[in-house]
Amino acid sequence: MSQLSVDHLLGIKGLKREDIELIFSTADHFKEVINRPIKKVPSLRDLTIANLFFENSTRTRLSFEIAEKRLSADVVNFSASSSSVSKGETLIDTVKNILSMKVDMVVMRHPNPGAGVFLSKHIDARIVNAGDGSHEHPTQALLDTYSIREKLGNVEGKKVVIVGDILHSRVAISNIYALNLLGAEVMVCGPSTLLPKYIHTLGVKVETDLRKALEWADVANMLRVQHERQDLKYFPSIREYTQMYGVNMEMLNSLDKDVVIMHPGPINRGVEITSEVADSDKSIILNQVENGVAIRMAVLYLLASKIKR
Amino acid sequence: MIQRILLGEKDIKVTLERLACQLVENHGDFKNTVLIGIQPRGTIVADRIKAILSESYGLSDVELGYLDITFFRDDFRRREDPIEANKTMIDFLVEGKNVVFIDDVLFSGRTVRAALTAIQSFGRPENVELLVLVDRRFSRSLPIQPDYSGRKVDAYLEEKVVLKWREYDDIDGVYFELKND
């Protein structure tokens, strides 16, 4: 197979396993490209991509922009804080206006779940979801599973625990879908107030004791506590959260095996993981960031190949 | 389908030996020359040439890389199915080097055009030459000609020139194929 089964990347949920494998094998080639002395290929030189960020982002926006530029696409950036959104313009109007300027693809982050799906029904451009509220963040899940594959050789059969604020995390949901598709075993771990009520219906194990979870796992993906999405107090204090669900070196060393530590960023050092762990050789956090560019190049390249001239 | 043989196992061997000899005439000890096999199937020709250079001329440390040009093609989004990429493996810089591109068949010249762009990611070569096993002359779309060619072939546009290699097909051979419909 050399073609994706979808026209937009709105979530992992609509993908097949072969799609993910195609994205991975394409990303392998782009990873070689971005390690060349000259890190650029001309594939998308006649396409224009708009990065619409209705919500804050550093890593994802930079990563997409670098991926687009490495593919030689023309790039326009937009962030909600400095735009007409604050003057009351609707999402469709904003995007239609941008598309009138002949944009071929849209990379969008939006605070509302389903914003990408909604847009894909109303406009004629390829859409890549760069995070929609607490729904999905597909490219993050792709780069996370790609990084696991790179570190451990394979994703199938590996045990992955996702730790922390599962309730508000689009990274967790997309990761669960992707890991399930690729045949990994998935566990979620966190305070029961931050675990969604019906999480077991996604086919994951549930554990509230971090130590037991780490003893089980090959990989631990540590999530940030998303204070900005929390409308109530879900745990008594950050200090207590750290004591119960923070990973430190002492705990990792007391396990009788190695657990690969991942984090989607941004890290709150000293909350979900200590600096010592984040900077140790057990962590592949910076590999994730590097792989993010290769994965996004692969996604954009494969979606672009479906835009006929 | 009509198929006729153009080069047999022995012809290919003799032809590759001649091409290697011509390379040695021009590049001597290969101190400043590197071979680049163009993916997917130029790499087999390049491997064979490298082996001959090593066995017959004692040139055992000639640098060889594989270049994939998929992302540099000029027909992206013009084909029904996108082409899957192959591995690029060049672990040296070509800055100031003499580069010899090696491919199996030269047809329209578009692959070589893409390779000329792609190689720039690895530096600015002093010189670039082109070696092909089969040159389908009269079918070029671009002003590109080989410096070393194994066999010049005049074929109809509808005719296919098919190469088989031990590495994939258990046999070495170059064939003409014409669909009779």
Short mmCIF file of C-alpha atoms in Angstrom, two decimals:
data_model
loop_
_atom_site.label_atom_id
_atom_site.label_comp_id
_atom_site.label_asym_id
_atom_site.label_seq_id
_atom_site.Cartn_x
_atom_site.Cartn_y
_atom_site.Cartn_z
CA MET A 1 0.00 0.00 0.00
CA SER A 2 1.36 3.38 -0.87
CA GLN A 3 -1.71 5.52 -0.30
CA LEU A 4 -3.50 6.56 2.90
CA SER A 5 -7.11 5.42 3.27
CA VAL A 6 -8.15 8.88 4.51
CA ASP A 7 -8.18 12.35 2.92
CA HIS A 8 -7.65 14.25 6.17
CA LEU A 9 -5.86 13.36 9.38
CA LEU A 10 -8.58 14.21 11.88
CA GLY A 11 -7.82 11.55 14.46
CA ILE A 12 -6.27 8.13 14.92
CA LYS A 13 -9.76 6.66 15.23
CA GLY A 14 -10.45 6.74 11.49
CA LEU A 15 -7.12 5.13 10.54
CA LYS A 16 -6.27 1.53 9.70
CA ARG A 17 -3.16 -0.24 10.93
CA GLU A 18 -1.74 -0.16 7.37
CA ASP A 19 -2.10 3.64 7.35
CA ILE A 20 0.05 3.92 10.45
CA GLU A 21 2.62 1.51 9.04
CA LEU A 22 2.77 3.53 5.81
CA ILE A 23 3.27 6.74 7.79
CA PHE A 24 6.07 5.06 9.78
CA SER A 25 7.91 3.72 6.73
CA THR A 26 7.63 7.12 5.03
CA ALA A 27 8.86 8.82 8.21
CA ASP A 28 11.93 6.54 8.18
CA HIS A 29 12.95 8.12 4.87
CA PHE A 30 12.28 11.64 6.11
CA LYS A 31 14.28 10.98 9.24
CA GLU A 32 17.26 10.27 6.99
CA VAL A 33 16.51 13.48 5.05
CA ILE A 34 16.48 15.69 8.15
CA ASN A 35 19.86 14.34 9.19
CA ARG A 36 21.49 15.35 5.88
CA PRO A 37 23.79 18.37 5.63
CA ILE A 38 21.01 20.01 3.56
CA LYS A 39 17.74 18.94 5.11
CA LYS A 40 15.28 19.84 2.43
CA VAL A 41 13.36 18.13 -0.37
CA PRO A 42 11.26 19.90 -3.02
CA SER A 43 8.18 17.62 -2.92
CA LEU A 44 5.58 20.20 -1.81
CA ARG A 45 7.09 23.25 -3.49
CA ASP A 46 3.83 24.11 -5.27
CA LEU A 47 1.58 23.81 -2.20
CA THR A 48 0.63 26.35 0.42
CA ILE A 49 -0.14 25.27 3.97
CA ALA A 50 -1.89 27.38 6.59
CA ASN A 51 -1.12 26.71 10.24
CA LEU A 52 -4.18 27.84 12.18
CA PHE A 53 -3.56 27.81 15.89
CA PHE A 54 -6.63 28.86 17.86
CA GLU A 55 -4.91 27.61 21.00
CA ASN A 56 -1.39 28.07 22.36
CA SER A 57 1.38 25.79 21.22
CA THR A 58 5.15 25.91 20.97
CA ARG A 59 6.40 22.45 20.09
CA THR A 60 3.61 21.34 17.77
CA ARG A 61 3.50 24.58 15.81
CA LEU A 62 7.25 24.75 15.39
CA SER A 63 7.40 21.08 14.50
CA PHE A 64 4.72 21.42 11.82
CA GLU A 65 6.32 24.57 10.46
CA ILE A 66 9.75 22.95 10.24
CA ALA A 67 8.23 19.85 8.61
CA GLU A 68 6.44 22.03 6.04
CA LYS A 69 9.57 24.01 5.27
CA ARG A 70 11.70 20.86 4.96
CA LEU A 71 9.20 19.76 2.28
CA SER A 72 9.52 23.17 0.56
CA ALA A 73 5.86 24.14 1.05
CA ASP A 74 4.87 27.78 1.40
CA VAL A 75 3.71 28.40 4.94
CA VAL A 76 1.36 30.95 6.47
CA ASN A 77 0.87 31.18 10.20
CA PHE A 78 -2.10 32.33 12.15
CA SER A 79 -2.68 32.52 15.84
CA ALA A 80 -5.99 33.37 17.41
CA SER A 81 -4.69 35.93 19.88
CA SER A 82 -3.59 38.35 17.14
CA SER A 83 -6.48 37.86 14.71
CA SER A 84 -10.06 38.73 13.91
CA VAL A 85 -11.29 35.81 16.00
CA SER A 86 -11.18 38.22 18.92
CA LYS A 87 -13.47 40.48 16.86
CA GLY A 88 -16.14 37.77 16.72
CA GLU A 89 -15.52 36.03 13.38
CA THR A 90 -16.72 32.40 13.17
CA LEU A 91 -14.40 29.47 12.47
CA ILE A 92 -15.83 28.78 9.01
CA ASP A 93 -15.60 32.42 7.99
CA THR A 94 -12.02 32.67 9.17
CA VAL A 95 -10.99 29.53 7.31
CA LYS A 96 -12.95 30.33 4.14
CA ASN A 97 -11.25 33.69 3.98
CA ILE A 98 -7.88 32.05 4.30
CA LEU A 99 -8.73 29.48 1.64
CA SER A 100 -9.76 32.25 -0.76
CA MET A 101 -6.09 33.08 -0.80
CA LYS A 102 -5.52 29.64 -2.41
CA VAL A 103 -4.33 27.52 0.47
CA ASP A 104 -4.11 23.77 -0.18
CA MET A 105 -3.77 22.32 3.30
CA VAL A 106 -4.76 23.40 6.78
CA VAL A 107 -3.06 22.38 10.00
CA MET A 108 -5.38 23.33 12.82
CA ARG A 109 -5.35 23.38 16.58
CA HIS A 110 -8.60 24.38 18.20
CA PRO A 111 -9.98 24.32 21.75
CA ASN A 112 -13.25 22.67 20.66
CA PRO A 113 -13.40 18.89 20.20
CA GLY A 114 -14.44 17.99 16.65
CA ALA A 115 -13.39 21.31 15.13
CA GLY A 116 -11.36 19.50 12.47
CA VAL A 117 -14.19 17.15 11.53
CA PHE A 118 -16.58 20.08 11.31
CA LEU A 119 -14.23 22.01 9.06
CA SER A 120 -13.57 19.02 6.78
CA LYS A 121 -17.28 18.92 5.96
CA HIS A 122 -17.41 22.56 4.90
CA ILE A 123 -14.21 23.38 3.09
CA ASP A 124 -12.17 21.95 0.26
CA ALA A 125 -8.67 21.53 1.65
CA ARG A 126 -6.76 18.73 3.34
CA ILE A 127 -6.95 19.11 7.09
CA VAL A 128 -4.49 17.92 9.70
CA ASN A 129 -5.72 18.02 13.25
CA ALA A 130 -3.00 19.39 15.51
CA GLY A 131 -5.13 18.94 18.62
CA ASP A 132 -8.83 19.61 19.11
CA GLY A 133 -9.75 20.27 22.72
CA SER A 134 -9.67 17.11 24.81
CA HIS A 135 -10.53 14.95 21.77
CA GLU A 136 -7.53 13.88 19.65
CA HIS A 137 -3.95 14.84 18.83
CA PRO A 138 -3.12 12.30 16.12
CA THR A 139 0.38 13.40 15.11
CA GLN A 140 1.48 13.26 18.76
CA ALA A 141 0.26 9.67 19.06
CA LEU A 142 2.00 8.79 15.79
CA LEU A 143 5.30 10.24 16.93
CA ASP A 144 4.96 8.59 20.34
CA THR A 145 4.35 5.13 18.88
CA TYR A 146 7.05 5.75 16.25
CA SER A 147 9.49 6.56 19.05
CA ILE A 148 8.54 3.36 20.88
CA ARG A 149 9.10 1.39 17.67
CA GLU A 150 12.49 3.07 17.24
CA LYS A 151 13.58 2.41 20.83
CA LEU A 152 12.20 -1.11 21.31
CA GLY A 153 12.13 -2.37 17.72
CA ASN A 154 8.40 -2.97 17.67
CA VAL A 155 5.16 -1.71 19.22
CA GLU A 156 3.23 -4.97 19.03
CA GLY A 157 3.12 -6.80 22.36
CA LYS A 158 4.76 -3.96 24.30
CA LYS A 159 3.22 -2.79 27.56
CA VAL A 160 2.61 0.94 27.71
CA VAL A 161 1.27 2.84 30.70
CA ILE A 162 -0.08 6.35 30.29
CA VAL A 163 0.19 8.21 33.58
CA GLY A 164 -1.59 11.31 34.79
CA ASP A 165 -4.46 13.48 33.67
CA ILE A 166 -6.23 11.07 31.32
CA LEU A 167 -9.53 12.91 31.66
CA HIS A 168 -8.40 16.09 29.91
CA SER A 169 -5.79 14.59 27.62
CA ARG A 170 -6.16 14.33 23.85
CA VAL A 171 -2.67 12.83 23.81
CA ALA A 172 -3.91 9.94 25.95
CA ILE A 173 -6.94 9.20 23.77
CA SER A 174 -4.99 9.29 20.51
CA ASN A 175 -2.24 7.18 22.04
CA ILE A 176 -4.74 4.57 23.24
CA TYR A 177 -6.23 4.27 19.73
CA ALA A 178 -2.80 4.07 18.08
CA LEU A 179 -1.36 1.59 20.56
CA ASN A 180 -4.43 -0.62 20.29
CA LEU A 181 -4.23 -0.57 16.48
CA LEU A 182 -0.57 -1.55 16.59
CA GLY A 183 -1.17 -4.40 19.03
CA ALA A 184 0.36 -2.99 22.22
CA GLU A 185 -1.10 -3.55 25.69
CA VAL A 186 -2.24 -0.30 27.25
CA MET A 187 -2.78 0.72 30.85
CA VAL A 188 -3.84 4.07 32.23
CA CYS A 189 -2.74 5.19 35.67
CA GLY A 190 -3.71 8.24 37.67
CA PRO A 191 -5.88 9.49 40.49
CA SER A 192 -9.38 8.09 40.00
CA THR A 193 -10.77 11.63 39.71
CA LEU A 194 -8.66 12.10 36.54
CA LEU A 195 -9.67 8.80 34.91
CA PRO A 196 -12.76 9.01 32.67
CA LYS A 197 -15.67 6.91 33.93
CA TYR A 198 -15.93 4.69 30.85
CA ILE A 199 -12.20 4.43 30.08
CA HIS A 200 -12.28 0.60 30.26
CA THR A 201 -14.50 0.55 27.16
CA LEU A 202 -11.42 1.57 25.15
CA GLY A 203 -9.83 -1.78 25.99
CA VAL A 204 -7.27 -0.54 28.50
CA LYS A 205 -6.23 -1.71 31.94
CA VAL A 206 -6.80 0.71 34.81
CA GLU A 207 -4.44 1.10 37.77
CA THR A 208 -4.29 3.73 40.47
CA ASP A 209 -1.00 2.61 42.03
CA LEU A 210 1.95 4.04 40.07
CA ARG A 211 4.46 1.53 41.42
CA LYS A 212 2.38 -1.45 40.29
CA ALA A 213 1.90 0.19 36.90
CA LEU A 214 5.64 0.71 36.43
CA GLU A 215 6.38 -2.86 37.48
CA TRP A 216 4.06 -3.99 34.68
CA ALA A 217 5.17 -1.60 31.94
CA ASP A 218 7.92 -1.44 29.30
CA VAL A 219 7.14 2.20 28.56
CA ALA A 220 5.66 4.98 30.70
CA ASN A 221 4.20 8.02 28.96
CA MET A 222 3.99 10.76 31.61
CA LEU A 223 1.33 13.39 30.95
CA ARG A 224 1.23 16.92 32.23
CA VAL A 225 -1.60 17.91 34.56
CA GLN A 226 -3.72 20.23 32.42
CA HIS A 227 -4.66 22.90 34.92
CA GLU A 228 -6.00 25.10 32.13
CA ARG A 229 -8.73 22.57 31.28
CA GLN A 230 -9.67 21.74 34.86
CA ASP A 231 -12.77 23.43 36.14
CA LEU A 232 -12.71 21.77 39.57
CA LYS A 233 -10.10 20.62 42.00
CA TYR A 234 -9.37 17.00 41.10
CA PHE A 235 -6.69 16.39 43.76
CA PRO A 236 -5.79 18.15 47.00
CA SER A 237 -2.44 19.67 46.02
CA ILE A 238 0.34 19.48 43.46
CA ARG A 239 2.67 18.26 46.20
CA GLU A 240 0.38 15.35 46.92
CA TYR A 241 0.02 14.57 43.21
CA THR A 242 3.81 14.47 42.87
CA GLN A 243 4.13 12.13 45.83
CA MET A 244 1.56 9.73 44.41
CA TYR A 245 2.09 10.00 40.63
CA GLY A 246 5.44 11.69 40.07
CA VAL A 247 8.30 9.54 38.76
CA ASN A 248 11.74 9.96 40.31
CA MET A 249 15.08 8.21 39.84
CA GLU A 250 14.85 6.39 43.13
CA MET A 251 11.65 4.68 42.08
CA LEU A 252 12.97 3.76 38.61
CA ASN A 253 16.18 2.32 40.07
CA SER A 254 14.25 0.19 42.55
CA LEU A 255 12.46 -1.63 39.67
CA ASP A 256 14.14 -4.81 38.49
CA LYS A 257 13.98 -3.72 34.81
CA ASP A 258 14.24 -0.66 32.58
CA VAL A 259 11.18 1.40 31.81
CA VAL A 260 11.39 3.83 28.87
CA ILE A 261 10.17 7.27 29.97
CA MET A 262 8.26 9.46 27.52
CA HIS A 263 6.61 12.86 27.83
CA PRO A 264 4.66 14.78 25.18
CA GLY A 265 5.78 18.12 26.61
CA PRO A 266 5.64 20.71 27.97
CA ILE A 267 7.19 19.21 31.10
CA ASN A 268 6.40 20.54 34.54
CA ARG A 269 9.74 19.56 36.03
CA GLY A 270 9.40 18.26 39.54
CA VAL A 271 5.67 17.57 39.17
CA GLU A 272 5.07 14.55 36.91
CA ILE A 273 8.77 13.72 36.50
CA THR A 274 11.90 15.00 38.21
CA SER A 275 14.60 16.81 36.21
CA GLU A 276 16.95 13.91 36.92
CA VAL A 277 14.60 11.48 35.15
CA ALA A 278 13.81 13.85 32.28
CA ASP A 279 17.51 14.33 31.51
CA SER A 280 18.55 10.69 32.04
CA ASP A 281 19.20 8.03 29.44
CA LYS A 282 15.94 6.34 30.41
CA SER A 283 14.05 9.23 28.84
CA ILE A 284 13.47 9.51 25.06
CA ILE A 285 11.74 12.90 25.34
CA LEU A 286 14.05 14.69 22.89
CA ASN A 287 13.95 11.76 20.44
CA GLN A 288 10.17 12.22 20.45
CA VAL A 289 10.63 15.85 19.42
CA GLU A 290 13.05 14.93 16.60
CA ASN A 291 10.74 12.17 15.39
CA GLY A 292 7.84 14.63 15.44
CA VAL A 293 9.30 16.48 12.47
CA ALA A 294 9.78 13.27 10.46
CA ILE A 295 6.27 12.03 11.29
CA ARG A 296 4.67 15.35 10.34
CA MET A 297 6.63 15.42 7.08
CA ALA A 298 5.31 11.92 6.32
CA VAL A 299 1.70 12.87 7.12
CA LEU A 300 1.83 16.05 5.03
CA TYR A 301 3.58 14.29 2.15
CA LEU A 302 1.09 11.41 2.06
CA LEU A 303 -1.96 13.70 2.31
CA ALA A 304 -0.51 16.04 -0.33
CA SER A 305 -0.06 13.13 -2.72
CA LYS A 306 -3.86 12.87 -2.76
CA ILE A 307 -4.32 16.44 -3.98
CA LYS A 308 -4.52 16.02 -7.74
CA ARG A 309 -3.45 18.81 -10.02
CA MET B 1 3.24 -10.75 -24.71
CA ILE B 2 6.32 -10.95 -26.92
CA GLN B 3 9.63 -11.13 -25.12
CA ARG B 4 13.07 -11.28 -26.68
CA ILE B 5 16.42 -11.32 -25.02
CA LEU B 6 18.80 -8.44 -25.53
CA LEU B 7 21.63 -9.30 -23.15
CA GLY B 8 22.19 -12.68 -21.53
CA GLU B 9 24.04 -13.48 -18.35
CA LYS B 10 27.43 -13.56 -20.06
CA ASP B 11 26.80 -10.38 -22.10
CA ILE B 12 25.96 -8.50 -18.93
CA LYS B 13 29.16 -9.69 -17.27
CA VAL B 14 31.31 -8.63 -20.23
CA THR B 15 29.50 -5.30 -20.53
CA LEU B 16 29.94 -4.46 -16.85
CA GLU B 17 33.63 -5.37 -17.06
CA ARG B 18 34.05 -3.03 -19.99
CA LEU B 19 32.25 -0.22 -18.14
CA ALA B 20 34.46 -0.73 -15.08
CA CYS B 21 37.54 -0.61 -17.32
CA GLN B 22 36.38 2.69 -18.85
CA LEU B 23 35.86 4.11 -15.37
CA VAL B 24 39.40 3.14 -14.38
CA GLU B 25 40.78 4.82 -17.52
CA ASN B 26 39.19 8.11 -16.46
CA HIS B 27 39.36 7.93 -12.68
CA GLY B 28 42.59 6.00 -12.01
CA ASP B 29 42.86 5.21 -8.33
CA PHE B 30 39.40 6.63 -7.45
CA LYS B 31 41.00 8.83 -4.75
CA ASN B 32 38.59 11.66 -5.47
CA THR B 33 35.77 9.71 -7.12
CA VAL B 34 32.63 8.24 -5.58
CA LEU B 35 30.01 5.95 -7.07
CA ILE B 36 26.32 6.69 -6.49
CA GLY B 37 23.80 3.98 -7.37
CA ILE B 38 20.36 5.40 -8.08
CA GLN B 39 17.53 3.61 -6.27
CA PRO B 40 15.87 1.25 -6.79
CA ARG B 41 17.80 -0.76 -9.36
CA GLY B 42 20.82 1.32 -10.20
CA THR B 43 22.18 0.10 -6.89
CA ILE B 44 22.58 -3.44 -8.23
CA VAL B 45 24.63 -2.19 -11.19
CA ALA B 46 26.67 -0.06 -8.78
CA ASP B 47 27.30 -3.04 -6.48
CA ARG B 48 28.49 -5.13 -9.42
CA ILE B 49 30.78 -2.37 -10.72
CA LYS B 50 32.27 -1.91 -7.28
CA ALA B 51 32.90 -5.67 -7.03
CA ILE B 52 34.68 -5.71 -10.41
CA LEU B 53 36.81 -2.70 -9.43
CA SER B 54 37.84 -4.53 -6.30
CA GLU B 55 38.47 -7.96 -7.88
CA SER B 56 40.04 -7.00 -11.21
CA TYR B 57 41.78 -3.74 -10.34
CA GLY B 58 42.53 -4.10 -6.62
CA LEU B 59 40.48 -0.95 -5.89
CA SER B 60 38.87 -2.26 -2.71
CA ASP B 61 37.99 1.01 -0.99
CA VAL B 62 35.98 2.84 -3.64
CA GLU B 63 33.25 4.82 -1.88
CA LEU B 64 29.72 3.79 -2.86
CA GLY B 65 26.38 5.33 -1.88
CA TYR B 66 22.75 4.78 -2.77
CA LEU B 67 20.60 7.77 -3.68
CA ASP B 68 16.79 7.71 -3.64
CA ILE B 69 15.15 10.43 -5.71
CA THR B 70 11.48 9.86 -4.83
CA PHE B 71 11.07 13.20 -3.03
CA PHE B 72 12.80 15.05 -5.88
CA ARG B 73 10.67 13.70 -8.72
CA ASP B 74 8.86 16.18 -10.96
CA ASP B 75 5.73 14.01 -11.28
CA PHE B 76 4.56 14.12 -7.63
CA ARG B 77 0.74 14.47 -7.56
CA ARG B 78 0.57 13.69 -11.29
CA ARG B 79 0.46 9.92 -10.85
CA GLU B 80 -2.41 7.75 -9.71
CA ASP B 81 -0.35 5.98 -7.04
CA PRO B 82 2.45 7.70 -5.20
CA ILE B 83 5.76 5.91 -5.49
CA GLU B 84 7.20 4.40 -2.38
CA ALA B 85 10.58 5.68 -1.40
CA ASN B 86 13.71 3.61 -0.99
CA LYS B 87 16.65 4.06 1.35
CA THR B 88 19.24 6.72 0.71
CA MET B 89 22.57 5.61 2.12
CA ILE B 90 25.35 8.12 1.61
CA ASP B 91 27.66 8.34 4.60
CA PHE B 92 30.14 10.74 3.03
CA LEU B 93 30.03 14.24 1.56
CA VAL B 94 30.38 14.73 -2.19
CA GLU B 95 31.81 18.25 -1.79
CA GLY B 96 34.58 18.65 -4.38
CA LYS B 97 34.36 15.00 -5.45
CA ASN B 98 33.88 13.44 -8.87
CA VAL B 99 30.53 11.71 -8.71
CA VAL B 100 29.54 8.87 -11.02
CA PHE B 101 25.79 8.23 -11.09
CA ILE B 102 25.00 4.62 -11.92
CA ASP B 103 21.59 3.48 -13.15
CA ASP B 104 20.21 0.47 -14.97
CA VAL B 105 18.20 2.08 -17.80
CA LEU B 106 18.31 5.63 -19.13
CA PHE B 107 14.94 6.52 -20.63
CA SER B 108 13.44 10.01 -20.39
CA GLY B 109 16.28 11.46 -18.32
CA ARG B 110 13.92 12.67 -15.60
CA THR B 111 15.37 10.39 -12.93
CA VAL B 112 18.83 11.76 -13.63
CA ARG B 113 17.47 15.32 -13.53
CA ALA B 114 16.05 14.57 -10.08
CA ALA B 115 19.29 12.90 -8.97
CA LEU B 116 21.27 16.01 -9.97
CA THR B 117 19.10 18.04 -7.58
CA ALA B 118 19.07 15.40 -4.85
CA ILE B 119 22.84 14.99 -4.72
CA GLN B 120 23.18 18.67 -3.82
CA SER B 121 21.94 17.79 -0.33
CA PHE B 122 25.30 16.11 0.20
CA GLY B 123 27.52 18.92 -1.07
CA ARG B 124 28.66 20.44 -4.35
CA PRO B 125 30.38 17.85 -6.52
CA GLU B 126 33.30 18.94 -8.68
CA ASN B 127 32.03 16.82 -11.54
CA VAL B 128 29.12 14.51 -12.24
CA GLU B 129 29.14 11.68 -14.76
CA LEU B 130 26.50 9.16 -15.73
CA LEU B 131 26.93 5.43 -16.29
CA VAL B 132 24.02 3.30 -17.49
CA LEU B 133 23.78 -0.33 -18.48
CA VAL B 134 21.09 0.28 -21.10
CA ASP B 135 20.64 3.56 -22.96
CA ARG B 136 17.24 3.86 -24.67
CA ARG B 137 18.31 6.59 -27.06
CA PHE B 138 15.71 8.57 -29.04
CA SER B 139 13.35 8.52 -26.04
CA ARG B 140 14.81 11.39 -24.06
CA SER B 141 12.60 14.24 -22.76
CA LEU B 142 15.52 16.24 -21.38
CA PRO B 143 18.99 17.13 -22.66
CA ILE B 144 20.77 14.39 -20.71
CA GLN B 145 23.23 11.87 -22.18
CA PRO B 146 25.31 9.14 -20.55
CA ASP B 147 29.10 9.28 -20.32
CA TYR B 148 29.37 5.50 -20.17
CA SER B 149 26.74 3.23 -21.65
CA GLY B 150 26.66 -0.55 -21.72
CA ARG B 151 24.31 -1.02 -24.63
CA LYS B 152 22.48 1.47 -26.78
CA VAL B 153 18.97 0.38 -27.61
CA ASP B 154 16.43 1.63 -30.13
CA ALA B 155 13.03 0.62 -28.82
CA TYR B 156 9.48 1.66 -29.57
CA LEU B 157 7.91 3.78 -26.86
CA GLU B 158 5.34 1.00 -26.23
CA GLU B 159 8.15 -1.51 -25.78
CA LYS B 160 9.46 -2.13 -22.32
CA VAL B 161 13.07 -2.88 -21.54
CA VAL B 162 13.03 -5.26 -18.59
CA LEU B 163 16.09 -6.05 -16.52
CA LYS B 164 16.34 -9.14 -14.38
CA TRP B 165 18.93 -9.56 -11.67
CA ARG B 166 20.14 -12.58 -9.71
CA GLU B 167 19.51 -10.61 -6.52
CA TYR B 168 15.74 -10.50 -7.22
CA ASP B 169 14.85 -12.76 -10.14
CA ASP B 170 17.37 -15.67 -9.91
CA ILE B 171 18.78 -14.77 -13.32
CA ASP B 172 20.64 -11.93 -15.03
CA GLY B 173 19.20 -10.68 -18.31
CA VAL B 174 17.96 -7.71 -20.31
CA TYR B 175 14.76 -8.26 -22.31
CA PHE B 176 12.44 -6.45 -24.69
CA GLU B 177 8.79 -6.82 -23.88
CA LEU B 178 5.92 -5.83 -26.19
CA LYS B 179 2.29 -6.30 -25.29
CA ASN B 180 0.48 -7.62 -28.38
CA ASP B 181 -3.06 -6.37 -28.02
#
